Amino acid sequence: MKATLIVHRGVPGEPERTEQFEVAFEPGQSVLDGLRIVRRDIDPTLAFRFACINANACKECMMLIDGKVEYACTSRLKEGLTVLAPLPKKALVRDLVTEIVPPDERL
């Protein structure tokens, strides 16, 4: 069984593109699990944020998953296609990473 992640990629000032990645699917996997497999085994340049695994923090992995704002760590990966995009109305840093801290709170 396979899961296919269609990922919006790019950096500010360049045209956005999508790339498709296939990963082995196992029930219970999160979208974050799928992204980590892609970065580890297929494309180490894929940019996304997460901190919940070791830092006991949350809200880092928010992105658009099939058109809805969700956490990649709690959203379940599904067999078939899943479309991932950066958060809307946020400044793009790279790929799925957006600026999530309000400008007046940055150090």
Short mmCIF file of C-alpha atoms in Angstrom, two decimals:
data_model
loop_
_atom_site.label_atom_id
_atom_site.label_comp_id
_atom_site.label_asym_id
_atom_site.label_seq_id
_atom_site.Cartn_x
_atom_site.Cartn_y
_atom_site.Cartn_z
CA MET A 1 0.00 0.00 0.00
CA LYS A 2 1.22 3.49 -0.89
CA ALA A 3 0.48 7.04 0.17
CA THR A 4 1.24 9.82 -2.28
CA LEU A 5 2.12 13.26 -0.94
CA ILE A 6 1.70 16.14 -3.38
CA VAL A 7 3.79 18.92 -1.88
CA HIS A 8 3.76 22.60 -2.85
CA ARG A 9 7.38 23.73 -2.97
CA GLY A 10 9.22 26.95 -3.53
CA VAL A 11 10.81 30.04 -2.08
CA PRO A 12 9.64 33.66 -2.12
CA GLY A 13 10.18 35.34 -5.47
CA GLU A 14 10.20 32.12 -7.50
CA PRO A 15 7.28 30.33 -9.14
CA GLU A 16 5.61 27.73 -6.94
CA ARG A 17 5.80 24.12 -8.08
CA THR A 18 4.43 20.82 -6.84
CA GLU A 19 6.30 17.57 -6.38
CA GLN A 20 4.88 14.13 -5.79
CA PHE A 21 6.39 11.65 -3.34
CA GLU A 22 5.29 8.05 -2.72
CA VAL A 23 5.82 6.47 0.68
CA ALA A 24 4.83 3.11 2.09
CA PHE A 25 1.48 3.40 3.85
CA GLU A 26 0.72 1.84 7.20
CA PRO A 27 -2.52 2.56 9.06
CA GLY A 28 -2.00 4.94 11.96
CA GLN A 29 0.81 6.96 10.40
CA SER A 30 0.57 10.73 10.62
CA VAL A 31 1.20 13.12 7.76
CA LEU A 32 4.30 14.21 9.70
CA ASP A 33 5.53 10.59 9.64
CA GLY A 34 5.16 10.62 5.85
CA LEU A 35 7.02 13.92 5.52
CA ARG A 36 9.86 12.67 7.71
CA ILE A 37 10.16 9.54 5.53
CA VAL A 38 10.34 11.73 2.41
CA ARG A 39 13.06 13.91 3.91
CA ARG A 40 15.03 10.93 5.28
CA ASP A 41 14.79 8.60 2.27
CA ILE A 42 13.86 10.59 -0.84
CA ASP A 43 14.58 14.33 -0.70
CA PRO A 44 16.59 15.80 2.19
CA THR A 45 15.96 19.33 0.89
CA LEU A 46 12.22 19.25 1.69
CA ALA A 47 11.51 21.97 4.26
CA PHE A 48 8.82 21.64 6.95
CA ARG A 49 8.65 22.43 10.65
CA PHE A 50 8.05 20.21 13.63
CA ALA A 51 9.13 20.32 17.25
CA CYS A 52 6.67 18.15 19.11
CA ILE A 53 8.67 14.94 19.07
CA ASN A 54 11.54 15.97 21.35
CA ALA A 55 10.88 19.56 22.40
CA ASN A 56 7.47 19.08 24.04
CA ALA A 57 6.22 21.98 21.94
CA CYS A 58 3.37 22.22 19.50
CA LYS A 59 1.89 24.23 16.63
CA GLU A 60 5.09 24.05 14.60
CA CYS A 61 3.79 21.58 12.00
CA MET A 62 0.65 23.49 10.94
CA MET A 63 0.03 23.47 7.19
CA LEU A 64 -2.76 23.05 4.66
CA ILE A 65 -3.61 19.38 4.39
CA ASP A 66 -6.10 18.70 1.61
CA GLY A 67 -7.18 22.34 1.81
CA LYS A 68 -7.69 22.51 5.59
CA VAL A 69 -5.39 24.03 8.19
CA GLU A 70 -4.28 21.10 10.33
CA TYR A 71 -1.36 19.80 12.36
CA ALA A 72 0.72 17.30 10.40
CA CYS A 73 1.46 15.40 13.63
CA THR A 74 -2.21 14.66 14.36
CA SER A 75 -3.59 14.41 10.83
CA ARG A 76 -3.63 10.79 9.69
CA LEU A 77 -1.89 9.80 6.50
CA LYS A 78 -4.21 8.03 4.09
CA GLU A 79 -3.74 5.64 1.26
CA GLY A 80 -3.86 7.55 -2.01
CA LEU A 81 -3.32 11.27 -2.56
CA THR A 82 -2.74 13.93 0.10
CA VAL A 83 -2.09 17.53 -0.96
CA LEU A 84 0.17 19.61 1.31
CA ALA A 85 0.67 23.36 1.08
CA PRO A 86 2.06 26.13 3.29
CA LEU A 87 -0.26 28.14 5.52
CA PRO A 88 -2.23 30.78 3.63
CA LYS A 89 -1.83 34.48 4.46
CA LYS A 90 1.57 33.85 6.06
CA ALA A 91 4.95 34.85 4.67
CA LEU A 92 6.56 31.89 2.91
CA VAL A 93 10.04 30.91 4.06
CA ARG A 94 10.52 27.76 1.94
CA ASP A 95 8.35 24.81 0.85
CA LEU A 96 5.90 24.12 3.72
CA VAL A 97 7.56 26.56 6.15
CA THR A 98 5.86 29.90 6.79
CA GLU A 99 6.56 32.69 9.23
CA ILE A 100 4.25 31.85 12.12
CA VAL A 101 5.43 34.33 14.76
CA PRO A 102 3.84 37.80 14.49
CA PRO A 103 6.40 40.42 13.37
CA ASP A 104 6.26 42.34 16.66
CA GLU A 105 7.14 39.19 18.64
CA ARG A 106 10.28 38.24 16.73
CA LEU A 107 13.64 38.64 18.43
#
